[in-house]
């Protein structure tokens, strides 16, 4: 029940080939020691985080240096753990969580590129094996799109699921599927299927990676691993932990002009949940005595994250930014948002 601060780490991705080709400048520099410096014409600022990962840092370095391994261990011990990736579209959120898997239909060629998710699964399964298969693992995978919750694991046409609240469970999604898994292959293929769903009808076509990315930047995806210890004894009472991975929709402001009809509904809904998340974080960042009501009910996303943010959860936030001069204003807004989140505390 001790107050614990949200752990916030920053990842700066490398300049992409096209950014380099068009001559973008790097305006973000890691100074070591968890600080990062942003320098541009009239903006000059330094920010500090629990850790900063730069263009040269590998996926493994992010897994080991972010505290992700400890988070997995805490989830095994029965805590509710959440890691969420935040930042504008194209800043590296999905890459950090899943590696290139998020962009293609085949597993990545090199294991070195595997993201936080796959590394955590490996860690979980390793722990389970070393405990004599003591851990029962299952996964559920939801997306929030246009303020509707959908089950990404349901095999049929996607239907929306109701979000409910109860005194004992807090906010929860009714009727969500939960699929057991016992191997890396099983959980990897579950993810691939969810990311490349066969379309309705007889034609088993797959959505293109491009369309997928466009869609994923407008939805929030939550993968939850439920961990239950099977061997229950007096010395070792029943424990049930969760490990939740949240890939948030892109944080960029959708320009008022140009988006109309369906798109603007989408944009408003993205802004609504991210704004609600921002409000909750600002409120939670105040000292406990000075807090007023935390507006979790303002969006589906904040309802689902209520426990991770303000309750009994343990949370790691990975803020992702591009180093490019062209992304400066979004980068600064992500850095301010992430700095605020560092003041949020929970009582695990
Ligand atoms: P987001 O999910 O935030 O929209 P992505 O994860 O899709 O962004 O990343 C955008 C592009 O940048 C992708 O082509 C991805 O492969 C590349 N990328 C992101 N982070 C890195 C990194 N750390 N190293 C190499 N390439 C990266
Ligand atoms: Mg993405």
mmCIF file of C-alpha atoms and ligand atoms in Angstrom:
data_model
loop_
_atom_site.group_PDB
_atom_site.id
_atom_site.type_symbol
_atom_site.label_atom_id
_atom_site.label_comp_id
_atom_site.label_asym_id
_atom_site.label_seq_id
_atom_site.Cartn_x
_atom_site.Cartn_y
_atom_site.Cartn_z
ATOM 1 C CA UNK A 1 0.000 0.000 0.000
ATOM 2 C CA UNK A 2 2.993 2.337 -0.219
ATOM 3 C CA UNK A 3 2.738 5.209 -2.673
ATOM 4 C CA UNK A 4 4.691 4.488 -5.829
ATOM 5 C CA UNK A 5 5.416 6.888 -8.611
ATOM 6 C CA UNK A 6 4.620 6.126 -12.206
ATOM 7 C CA UNK A 7 7.840 5.198 -13.936
ATOM 8 C CA UNK A 8 8.286 7.231 -17.107
ATOM 9 C CA UNK A 9 10.988 6.487 -19.663
ATOM 10 C CA UNK A 10 11.616 8.158 -22.994
ATOM 11 C CA UNK A 11 12.551 6.602 -26.309
ATOM 12 C CA UNK A 12 13.893 8.708 -29.149
ATOM 13 C CA UNK A 13 13.782 6.776 -32.395
ATOM 14 C CA UNK A 14 16.397 7.223 -35.127
ATOM 15 C CA UNK A 15 15.696 9.546 -38.052
ATOM 16 C CA UNK A 16 13.998 7.493 -40.754
ATOM 17 C CA UNK A 17 15.502 7.243 -44.256
ATOM 18 C CA UNK A 18 12.936 9.617 -45.676
ATOM 19 C CA UNK A 19 13.523 12.159 -42.913
ATOM 20 C CA UNK A 20 17.263 12.015 -43.584
ATOM 21 C CA UNK A 21 16.714 12.278 -47.330
ATOM 22 C CA UNK A 22 14.621 15.405 -47.065
ATOM 23 C CA UNK A 23 17.249 16.944 -44.788
ATOM 24 C CA UNK A 24 15.451 17.023 -41.422
ATOM 25 C CA UNK A 25 17.665 18.096 -38.551
ATOM 26 C CA UNK A 26 17.954 16.257 -35.251
ATOM 27 C CA UNK A 27 16.700 18.544 -32.529
ATOM 28 C CA UNK A 28 16.627 16.037 -29.678
ATOM 29 C CA UNK A 29 19.827 14.940 -27.953
ATOM 30 C CA UNK A 30 20.232 12.619 -25.023
ATOM 31 C CA UNK A 31 22.626 14.055 -22.439
ATOM 32 C CA UNK A 32 22.994 10.798 -20.523
ATOM 33 C CA UNK A 33 21.768 10.287 -16.975
ATOM 34 C CA UNK A 34 18.122 10.261 -17.993
ATOM 35 C CA UNK A 35 18.027 13.749 -19.404
ATOM 36 C CA UNK A 36 17.249 14.894 -22.893
ATOM 37 C CA UNK A 37 17.816 18.256 -24.525
ATOM 38 C CA UNK A 38 15.616 19.783 -27.199
ATOM 39 C CA UNK A 39 17.201 22.603 -29.139
ATOM 40 C CA UNK A 40 15.583 24.602 -31.867
ATOM 41 C CA UNK A 41 15.417 28.239 -32.918
ATOM 42 C CA UNK A 42 13.273 29.615 -30.103
ATOM 43 C CA UNK A 43 12.706 26.479 -28.067
ATOM 44 C CA UNK A 44 15.424 25.229 -25.796
ATOM 45 C CA UNK A 45 14.548 22.855 -23.021
ATOM 46 C CA UNK A 46 15.840 19.952 -20.932
ATOM 47 C CA UNK A 47 13.664 17.166 -19.540
ATOM 48 C CA UNK A 48 14.476 14.389 -17.093
ATOM 49 C CA UNK A 49 13.084 10.845 -16.984
ATOM 50 C CA UNK A 50 13.810 7.564 -15.230
ATOM 51 C CA UNK A 51 15.699 6.557 -18.369
ATOM 52 C CA UNK A 52 16.231 7.897 -21.875
ATOM 53 C CA UNK A 53 16.840 5.608 -24.845
ATOM 54 C CA UNK A 54 18.443 7.104 -27.901
ATOM 55 C CA UNK A 55 18.571 6.163 -31.566
ATOM 56 C CA UNK A 56 21.412 3.729 -30.936
ATOM 57 C CA UNK A 57 19.695 1.797 -28.141
ATOM 58 C CA UNK A 58 18.538 -1.708 -28.973
ATOM 59 C CA UNK A 59 15.189 -3.306 -28.193
ATOM 60 C CA UNK A 60 16.965 -5.370 -25.553
ATOM 61 C CA UNK A 61 18.427 -2.255 -23.948
ATOM 62 C CA UNK A 62 14.914 -0.817 -23.713
ATOM 63 C CA UNK A 63 13.570 -4.032 -22.151
ATOM 64 C CA UNK A 64 16.337 -4.203 -19.562
ATOM 65 C CA UNK A 65 16.691 -0.484 -18.889
ATOM 66 C CA UNK A 66 13.025 0.479 -18.695
ATOM 67 C CA UNK A 67 12.197 -1.755 -15.762
ATOM 68 C CA UNK A 68 10.042 -4.002 -17.929
ATOM 69 C CA UNK A 69 11.586 -7.189 -16.529
ATOM 70 C CA UNK A 70 10.761 -6.105 -12.967
ATOM 71 C CA UNK A 71 7.218 -5.282 -14.093
ATOM 72 C CA UNK A 72 6.820 -8.842 -15.418
ATOM 73 C CA UNK A 73 8.049 -10.210 -12.102
ATOM 74 C CA UNK A 74 5.626 -8.015 -10.152
ATOM 75 C CA UNK A 75 2.767 -9.235 -12.348
ATOM 76 C CA UNK A 76 3.765 -12.824 -11.520
ATOM 77 C CA UNK A 77 3.662 -11.841 -7.839
ATOM 78 C CA UNK A 78 0.027 -10.833 -8.303
ATOM 79 C CA UNK A 79 0.141 -7.108 -9.046
ATOM 80 C CA UNK A 80 -1.773 -5.340 -11.826
ATOM 81 C CA UNK A 81 0.936 -4.010 -14.072
ATOM 82 C CA UNK A 82 0.548 -1.799 -17.102
ATOM 83 C CA UNK A 83 2.963 -0.459 -19.657
ATOM 84 C CA UNK A 84 1.731 2.127 -22.052
ATOM 85 C CA UNK A 85 3.333 3.632 -25.117
ATOM 86 C CA UNK A 86 2.461 7.217 -25.859
ATOM 87 C CA UNK A 87 3.461 9.657 -28.613
ATOM 88 C CA UNK A 88 2.524 10.954 -32.042
ATOM 89 C CA UNK A 89 1.921 8.629 -34.989
ATOM 90 C CA UNK A 90 5.228 7.417 -36.384
ATOM 91 C CA UNK A 91 7.163 8.016 -33.154
ATOM 92 C CA UNK A 92 7.871 4.314 -32.547
ATOM 93 C CA UNK A 93 5.158 3.156 -30.107
ATOM 94 C CA UNK A 94 4.277 -0.042 -31.943
ATOM 95 C CA UNK A 95 7.922 -0.728 -32.785
ATOM 96 C CA UNK A 96 8.821 -0.448 -29.103
ATOM 97 C CA UNK A 97 5.999 -2.740 -27.996
ATOM 98 C CA UNK A 98 6.043 -5.309 -30.800
ATOM 99 C CA UNK A 99 9.032 -4.665 -33.016
ATOM 100 C CA UNK A 100 8.410 -4.791 -36.758
ATOM 101 C CA UNK A 101 5.648 -7.367 -36.142
ATOM 102 C CA UNK A 102 3.165 -4.535 -36.036
ATOM 103 C CA UNK A 103 3.895 -3.707 -39.645
ATOM 104 C CA UNK A 104 4.136 -7.026 -41.423
ATOM 105 C CA UNK A 105 2.295 -10.276 -41.680
ATOM 106 C CA UNK A 106 5.284 -12.459 -40.920
ATOM 107 C CA UNK A 107 7.280 -12.690 -37.728
ATOM 108 C CA UNK A 108 10.414 -10.548 -37.796
ATOM 109 C CA UNK A 109 13.517 -12.124 -39.239
ATOM 110 C CA UNK A 110 15.775 -11.125 -36.395
ATOM 111 C CA UNK A 111 15.019 -11.896 -32.745
ATOM 112 C CA UNK A 112 17.052 -8.802 -31.853
ATOM 113 C CA UNK A 113 14.144 -6.682 -33.109
ATOM 114 C CA UNK A 114 11.504 -8.239 -30.875
ATOM 115 C CA UNK A 115 9.677 -5.680 -28.777
ATOM 116 C CA UNK A 116 8.735 -5.353 -25.123
ATOM 117 C CA UNK A 117 5.751 -7.666 -25.559
ATOM 118 C CA UNK A 118 7.579 -10.680 -26.963
ATOM 119 C CA UNK A 119 10.432 -10.240 -24.501
ATOM 120 C CA UNK A 120 7.941 -10.145 -21.642
ATOM 121 C CA UNK A 121 6.183 -13.286 -22.924
ATOM 122 C CA UNK A 122 9.535 -15.070 -23.080
ATOM 123 C CA UNK A 123 10.312 -13.949 -19.544
ATOM 124 C CA UNK A 124 6.888 -15.121 -18.291
ATOM 125 C CA UNK A 125 7.158 -18.537 -19.935
ATOM 126 C CA UNK A 126 10.693 -18.973 -18.646
ATOM 127 C CA UNK A 127 9.522 -18.202 -15.103
ATOM 128 C CA UNK A 128 6.592 -20.561 -15.508
ATOM 129 C CA UNK A 129 8.891 -23.385 -16.643
ATOM 130 C CA UNK A 130 11.324 -22.786 -13.830
ATOM 131 C CA UNK A 131 8.402 -23.064 -11.391
ATOM 132 C CA UNK A 132 7.269 -26.379 -12.849
ATOM 133 C CA UNK A 133 4.569 -24.892 -15.126
ATOM 134 C CA UNK A 134 2.995 -23.333 -12.097
ATOM 135 C CA UNK A 135 1.640 -20.314 -13.988
ATOM 136 C CA UNK A 136 -1.628 -20.432 -15.925
ATOM 137 C CA UNK A 137 -1.429 -17.782 -18.656
ATOM 138 C CA UNK A 138 -4.196 -16.347 -20.791
ATOM 139 C CA UNK A 139 -4.548 -13.304 -23.012
ATOM 140 C CA UNK A 140 -7.266 -10.866 -23.949
ATOM 141 C CA UNK A 141 -6.908 -8.195 -26.587
ATOM 142 C CA UNK A 142 -9.194 -5.202 -26.941
ATOM 143 C CA UNK A 143 -9.247 -2.095 -29.017
ATOM 144 C CA UNK A 144 -11.029 1.161 -28.381
ATOM 145 C CA UNK A 145 -12.033 2.661 -31.682
ATOM 146 C CA UNK A 146 -14.463 5.562 -31.951
ATOM 147 C CA UNK A 147 -15.233 5.184 -28.248
ATOM 148 C CA UNK A 148 -16.351 1.606 -28.760
ATOM 149 C CA UNK A 149 -14.643 -1.404 -27.224
ATOM 150 C CA UNK A 150 -14.045 -4.315 -29.608
ATOM 151 C CA UNK A 151 -12.575 -7.725 -29.019
ATOM 152 C CA UNK A 152 -9.571 -8.303 -31.269
ATOM 153 C CA UNK A 153 -9.514 -12.024 -30.465
ATOM 154 C CA UNK A 154 -13.087 -12.791 -31.389
ATOM 155 C CA UNK A 155 -13.061 -14.851 -34.573
ATOM 156 C CA UNK A 156 -16.297 -13.573 -36.104
ATOM 157 C CA UNK A 157 -17.166 -10.083 -37.287
ATOM 158 C CA UNK A 158 -16.103 -7.678 -34.577
ATOM 159 C CA UNK A 159 -18.841 -6.658 -32.204
ATOM 160 C CA UNK A 160 -18.708 -3.972 -29.574
ATOM 161 C CA UNK A 161 -18.569 -4.993 -25.939
ATOM 162 C CA UNK A 162 -20.128 -3.179 -22.988
ATOM 163 C CA UNK A 163 -17.924 -1.615 -20.357
ATOM 164 C CA UNK A 164 -19.308 -2.045 -16.868
ATOM 165 C CA UNK A 165 -18.437 -1.140 -13.327
ATOM 166 C CA UNK A 166 -18.778 -3.151 -10.162
ATOM 167 C CA UNK A 167 -17.686 -2.548 -6.617
ATOM 168 C CA UNK A 168 -15.411 -5.571 -6.536
ATOM 169 C CA UNK A 169 -13.944 -5.409 -10.033
ATOM 170 C CA UNK A 170 -13.952 -1.704 -10.799
ATOM 171 C CA UNK A 171 -14.354 -1.035 -14.526
ATOM 172 C CA UNK A 172 -14.346 -4.158 -16.672
ATOM 173 C CA UNK A 173 -15.336 -5.280 -20.149
ATOM 174 C CA UNK A 174 -18.148 -7.769 -20.261
ATOM 175 C CA UNK A 175 -17.839 -10.932 -22.359
ATOM 176 C CA UNK A 176 -14.285 -10.358 -23.492
ATOM 177 C CA UNK A 177 -12.558 -13.449 -24.779
ATOM 178 C CA UNK A 178 -9.604 -14.773 -22.901
ATOM 179 C CA UNK A 179 -7.422 -17.354 -24.607
ATOM 180 C CA UNK A 180 -5.049 -19.687 -22.754
ATOM 181 C CA UNK A 181 -1.511 -20.075 -24.053
ATOM 182 C CA UNK A 182 1.477 -22.139 -23.020
ATOM 183 C CA UNK A 183 4.121 -21.319 -25.595
ATOM 184 C CA UNK A 184 5.719 -18.379 -27.356
ATOM 185 C CA UNK A 185 4.453 -19.678 -30.685
ATOM 186 C CA UNK A 186 0.870 -19.749 -29.420
ATOM 187 C CA UNK A 187 0.848 -16.173 -28.137
ATOM 188 C CA UNK A 188 2.737 -14.922 -31.213
ATOM 189 C CA UNK A 189 0.221 -16.472 -33.580
ATOM 190 C CA UNK A 190 -2.639 -15.083 -31.495
ATOM 191 C CA UNK A 191 -1.194 -11.601 -31.972
ATOM 192 C CA UNK A 192 -0.616 -12.088 -35.673
ATOM 193 C CA UNK A 193 -4.183 -13.264 -36.172
ATOM 194 C CA UNK A 194 -5.548 -10.298 -34.281
ATOM 195 C CA UNK A 195 -3.399 -7.901 -36.315
ATOM 196 C CA UNK A 196 -4.259 -9.494 -39.661
ATOM 197 C CA UNK A 197 -7.859 -10.580 -39.297
ATOM 198 C CA UNK A 198 -9.436 -12.424 -42.201
ATOM 199 C CA UNK A 199 -12.117 -10.157 -43.609
ATOM 200 C CA UNK A 200 -15.759 -11.144 -43.474
ATOM 201 C CA UNK A 201 -16.913 -13.323 -46.342
ATOM 202 C CA UNK A 202 -15.332 -16.279 -48.030
ATOM 203 C CA UNK A 203 -12.326 -14.405 -49.309
ATOM 204 C CA UNK A 204 -9.653 -14.644 -46.615
ATOM 205 C CA UNK A 205 -7.965 -11.447 -47.562
ATOM 206 C CA UNK A 206 -5.671 -9.666 -45.203
ATOM 207 C CA UNK A 207 -5.691 -5.976 -44.449
ATOM 208 C CA UNK A 208 -2.641 -4.273 -45.878
ATOM 209 C CA UNK A 209 0.053 -3.201 -43.460
ATOM 210 C CA UNK A 210 -0.535 0.359 -44.586
ATOM 211 C CA UNK A 211 -4.261 0.294 -43.894
ATOM 212 C CA UNK A 212 -3.508 -1.399 -40.599
ATOM 213 C CA UNK A 213 -1.126 1.324 -39.556
ATOM 214 C CA UNK A 214 -3.617 4.005 -40.538
ATOM 215 C CA UNK A 215 -6.227 2.271 -38.459
ATOM 216 C CA UNK A 216 -3.967 1.523 -35.521
ATOM 217 C CA UNK A 217 -2.954 5.158 -35.232
ATOM 218 C CA UNK A 218 -6.632 5.943 -34.601
ATOM 219 C CA UNK A 219 -7.378 3.253 -32.070
ATOM 220 C CA UNK A 220 -6.071 2.310 -28.650
ATOM 221 C CA UNK A 221 -5.085 -1.342 -28.319
ATOM 222 C CA UNK A 222 -4.897 -3.125 -24.944
ATOM 223 C CA UNK A 223 -3.364 -6.566 -24.649
ATOM 224 C CA UNK A 224 -3.785 -8.068 -21.180
ATOM 225 C CA UNK A 225 -1.986 -11.170 -19.963
ATOM 226 C CA UNK A 226 -3.702 -12.810 -16.995
ATOM 227 C CA UNK A 227 -1.311 -14.704 -14.744
ATOM 228 C CA UNK A 228 -2.581 -17.161 -12.157
ATOM 229 C CA UNK A 229 -0.447 -19.372 -9.965
ATOM 230 C CA UNK A 230 -1.813 -22.924 -9.986
ATOM 231 C CA UNK A 231 -0.079 -24.380 -6.969
ATOM 232 C CA UNK A 232 -1.900 -22.907 -4.063
ATOM 233 C CA UNK A 233 -0.795 -23.719 -0.537
ATOM 234 C CA UNK A 234 -0.890 -22.008 2.821
ATOM 235 C CA UNK A 235 2.681 -20.870 2.396
ATOM 236 C CA UNK A 236 1.895 -19.684 -1.100
ATOM 237 C CA UNK A 237 -1.666 -18.371 -1.359
ATOM 238 C CA UNK A 238 -3.490 -17.902 -4.644
ATOM 239 C CA UNK A 239 -2.252 -15.013 -6.687
ATOM 240 C CA UNK A 240 -3.650 -13.452 -9.787
ATOM 241 C CA UNK A 241 -1.719 -10.749 -11.570
ATOM 242 C CA UNK A 242 -2.120 -8.970 -14.872
ATOM 243 C CA UNK A 243 0.291 -7.478 -17.326
ATOM 244 C CA UNK A 244 -1.310 -5.034 -19.711
ATOM 245 C CA UNK A 245 0.298 -3.507 -22.813
ATOM 246 C CA UNK A 246 -1.368 -0.373 -24.131
ATOM 247 C CA UNK A 247 -0.562 1.007 -27.581
ATOM 248 C CA UNK A 248 -2.223 4.401 -27.564
ATOM 249 C CA UNK A 249 -3.536 6.156 -30.665
ATOM 250 C CA UNK A 250 -1.317 8.877 -32.133
ATOM 251 C CA UNK A 251 -1.284 11.990 -29.995
ATOM 252 C CA UNK A 252 -1.009 14.512 -32.830
ATOM 253 C CA UNK A 253 -3.687 17.131 -33.130
ATOM 254 C CA UNK A 254 -5.834 16.351 -36.076
ATOM 255 C CA UNK A 255 -6.088 19.497 -38.149
ATOM 256 C CA UNK A 256 -9.536 21.003 -38.089
ATOM 257 C CA UNK A 257 -9.449 21.538 -41.827
ATOM 258 C CA UNK A 258 -9.367 18.542 -44.064
ATOM 259 C CA UNK A 259 -11.041 16.060 -41.793
ATOM 260 C CA UNK A 260 -14.737 15.820 -42.326
ATOM 261 C CA UNK A 261 -17.543 13.375 -41.788
ATOM 262 C CA UNK A 262 -16.431 10.006 -40.519
ATOM 263 C CA UNK A 263 -12.847 11.164 -40.133
ATOM 264 C CA UNK A 264 -13.710 14.072 -37.930
ATOM 265 C CA UNK A 265 -15.864 11.847 -35.703
ATOM 266 C CA UNK A 266 -12.811 9.606 -35.410
ATOM 267 C CA UNK A 267 -10.528 12.533 -34.701
ATOM 268 C CA UNK A 268 -12.851 13.898 -32.035
ATOM 269 C CA UNK A 269 -13.004 10.523 -30.366
ATOM 270 C CA UNK A 270 -9.220 10.138 -30.355
ATOM 271 C CA UNK A 271 -8.852 13.617 -28.966
ATOM 272 C CA UNK A 272 -11.563 12.935 -26.447
ATOM 273 C CA UNK A 273 -9.862 9.906 -24.910
ATOM 274 C CA UNK A 274 -6.385 11.400 -25.038
ATOM 275 C CA UNK A 275 -7.679 14.656 -23.597
ATOM 276 C CA UNK A 276 -9.482 12.725 -20.878
ATOM 277 C CA UNK A 277 -6.266 10.815 -20.180
ATOM 278 C CA UNK A 278 -4.408 14.137 -20.023
ATOM 279 C CA UNK A 279 -6.957 15.549 -17.580
ATOM 280 C CA UNK A 280 -6.751 12.488 -15.351
ATOM 281 C CA UNK A 281 -2.957 12.650 -15.372
ATOM 282 C CA UNK A 282 -2.935 16.385 -14.516
ATOM 283 C CA UNK A 283 -5.365 15.764 -11.695
ATOM 284 C CA UNK A 284 -3.503 12.704 -10.410
ATOM 285 C CA UNK A 285 -0.208 14.606 -10.545
ATOM 286 C CA UNK A 286 -1.415 16.944 -7.787
ATOM 287 C CA UNK A 287 -0.598 16.044 -4.188
ATOM 288 C CA UNK A 288 -3.246 13.715 -2.745
ATOM 289 C CA UNK A 289 -4.706 16.378 -0.464
ATOM 290 C CA UNK A 290 -5.241 18.817 -3.337
ATOM 291 C CA UNK A 291 -6.944 16.444 -5.731
ATOM 292 C CA UNK A 292 -10.539 16.844 -6.577
ATOM 293 C CA UNK A 293 -12.609 14.384 -8.542
ATOM 294 C CA UNK A 294 -10.631 12.357 -11.121
ATOM 295 C CA UNK A 295 -12.685 12.277 -14.331
ATOM 296 C CA UNK A 296 -12.134 8.605 -15.266
ATOM 297 C CA UNK A 297 -15.663 8.374 -16.628
ATOM 298 C CA UNK A 298 -14.973 10.884 -19.393
ATOM 299 C CA UNK A 299 -13.775 8.208 -21.826
ATOM 300 C CA UNK A 300 -13.599 4.441 -22.270
ATOM 301 C CA UNK A 301 -9.817 4.596 -22.241
ATOM 302 C CA UNK A 302 -9.602 6.319 -18.857
ATOM 303 C CA UNK A 303 -12.166 3.928 -17.377
ATOM 304 C CA UNK A 304 -10.066 0.972 -18.473
ATOM 305 C CA UNK A 305 -6.860 2.589 -17.229
ATOM 306 C CA UNK A 306 -8.356 3.818 -13.936
ATOM 307 C CA UNK A 307 -6.679 1.160 -11.857
ATOM 308 C CA UNK A 308 -3.300 1.473 -13.587
ATOM 309 C CA UNK A 309 -3.249 5.225 -13.205
ATOM 310 C CA UNK A 310 -4.773 5.975 -9.888
ATOM 311 C CA UNK A 311 -5.515 2.797 -8.060
ATOM 312 C CA UNK A 312 -3.544 -0.224 -7.038
ATOM 313 C CA UNK A 313 -1.634 -0.761 -10.268
ATOM 314 C CA UNK A 314 2.045 -0.419 -11.102
ATOM 315 C CA UNK A 315 2.594 1.524 -14.280
ATOM 316 C CA UNK A 316 5.396 2.122 -16.728
ATOM 317 C CA UNK A 317 4.959 4.773 -19.387
ATOM 318 C CA UNK A 318 7.136 4.755 -22.468
ATOM 319 C CA UNK A 319 6.963 8.136 -24.154
ATOM 320 C CA UNK A 320 8.079 7.929 -27.792
ATOM 321 C CA UNK A 321 9.359 10.823 -29.866
ATOM 322 C CA UNK A 322 10.945 11.508 -33.226
ATOM 323 C CA UNK A 323 14.212 13.470 -33.210
ATOM 324 C CA UNK A 324 13.224 15.413 -36.330
ATOM 325 C CA UNK A 325 12.956 19.202 -36.473
ATOM 326 C CA UNK A 326 9.633 18.787 -38.277
ATOM 327 C CA UNK A 327 8.044 17.090 -35.299
ATOM 328 C CA UNK A 328 9.185 19.711 -32.797
ATOM 329 C CA UNK A 329 5.829 20.894 -31.530
ATOM 330 C CA UNK A 330 4.419 17.379 -31.095
ATOM 331 C CA UNK A 331 7.678 16.298 -29.472
ATOM 332 C CA UNK A 332 7.482 19.123 -26.946
ATOM 333 C CA UNK A 333 3.880 18.316 -26.183
ATOM 334 C CA UNK A 334 4.750 14.637 -25.594
ATOM 335 C CA UNK A 335 7.647 15.668 -23.330
ATOM 336 C CA UNK A 336 5.425 17.951 -21.249
ATOM 337 C CA UNK A 337 2.741 15.286 -20.981
ATOM 338 C CA UNK A 338 5.303 12.679 -19.938
ATOM 339 C CA UNK A 339 6.904 15.016 -17.386
ATOM 340 C CA UNK A 340 3.514 15.570 -15.791
ATOM 341 C CA UNK A 341 2.934 11.829 -15.634
ATOM 342 C CA UNK A 342 6.083 11.437 -13.504
ATOM 343 C CA UNK A 343 4.260 13.031 -10.597
ATOM 344 C CA UNK A 344 1.409 10.519 -10.637
ATOM 345 C CA UNK A 345 1.408 7.994 -7.808
ATOM 346 C CA UNK A 346 -0.451 4.750 -7.169
ATOM 347 C CA UNK A 347 -0.728 2.446 -4.136
ATOM 348 C CA UNK A 348 0.050 -1.060 -5.368
HETATM 349 P P1 LIG B 1 3.821 4.460 -34.101
HETATM 350 O O1 LIG B 1 3.328 3.138 -33.651
HETATM 351 O O2 LIG B 1 4.173 5.375 -32.971
HETATM 352 O O3 LIG B 1 2.893 5.127 -35.074
HETATM 353 P P2 LIG B 1 5.858 2.929 -35.448
HETATM 354 O O4 LIG B 1 6.245 2.037 -34.328
HETATM 355 O O5 LIG B 1 4.946 2.357 -36.471
HETATM 356 O O6 LIG B 1 5.204 4.268 -34.885
HETATM 357 O O7 LIG B 1 7.197 3.490 -36.095
HETATM 358 C C1 LIG B 1 7.228 4.319 -37.243
HETATM 359 C C2 LIG B 1 8.389 3.912 -38.137
HETATM 360 O O8 LIG B 1 9.642 4.113 -37.505
HETATM 361 C C3 LIG B 1 8.357 2.444 -38.509
HETATM 362 O O9 LIG B 1 8.768 2.311 -39.842
HETATM 363 C C4 LIG B 1 9.348 1.799 -37.572
HETATM 364 O O10 LIG B 1 9.929 0.631 -38.105
HETATM 365 C C5 LIG B 1 10.373 2.897 -37.407
HETATM 366 N N1 LIG B 1 10.975 2.855 -36.056
HETATM 367 C C6 LIG B 1 10.384 3.247 -34.913
HETATM 368 N N2 LIG B 1 11.214 3.126 -33.857
HETATM 369 C C7 LIG B 1 12.372 2.628 -34.346
HETATM 370 C C8 LIG B 1 13.629 2.280 -33.755
HETATM 371 N N3 LIG B 1 13.845 2.426 -32.448
HETATM 372 N N4 LIG B 1 14.592 1.803 -34.572
HETATM 373 C C9 LIG B 1 14.378 1.654 -35.894
HETATM 374 N N5 LIG B 1 13.226 1.972 -36.510
HETATM 375 C C10 LIG B 1 12.223 2.458 -35.765
HETATM 376 MG MG1 LIG B 2 1.432 2.259 -34.068
#
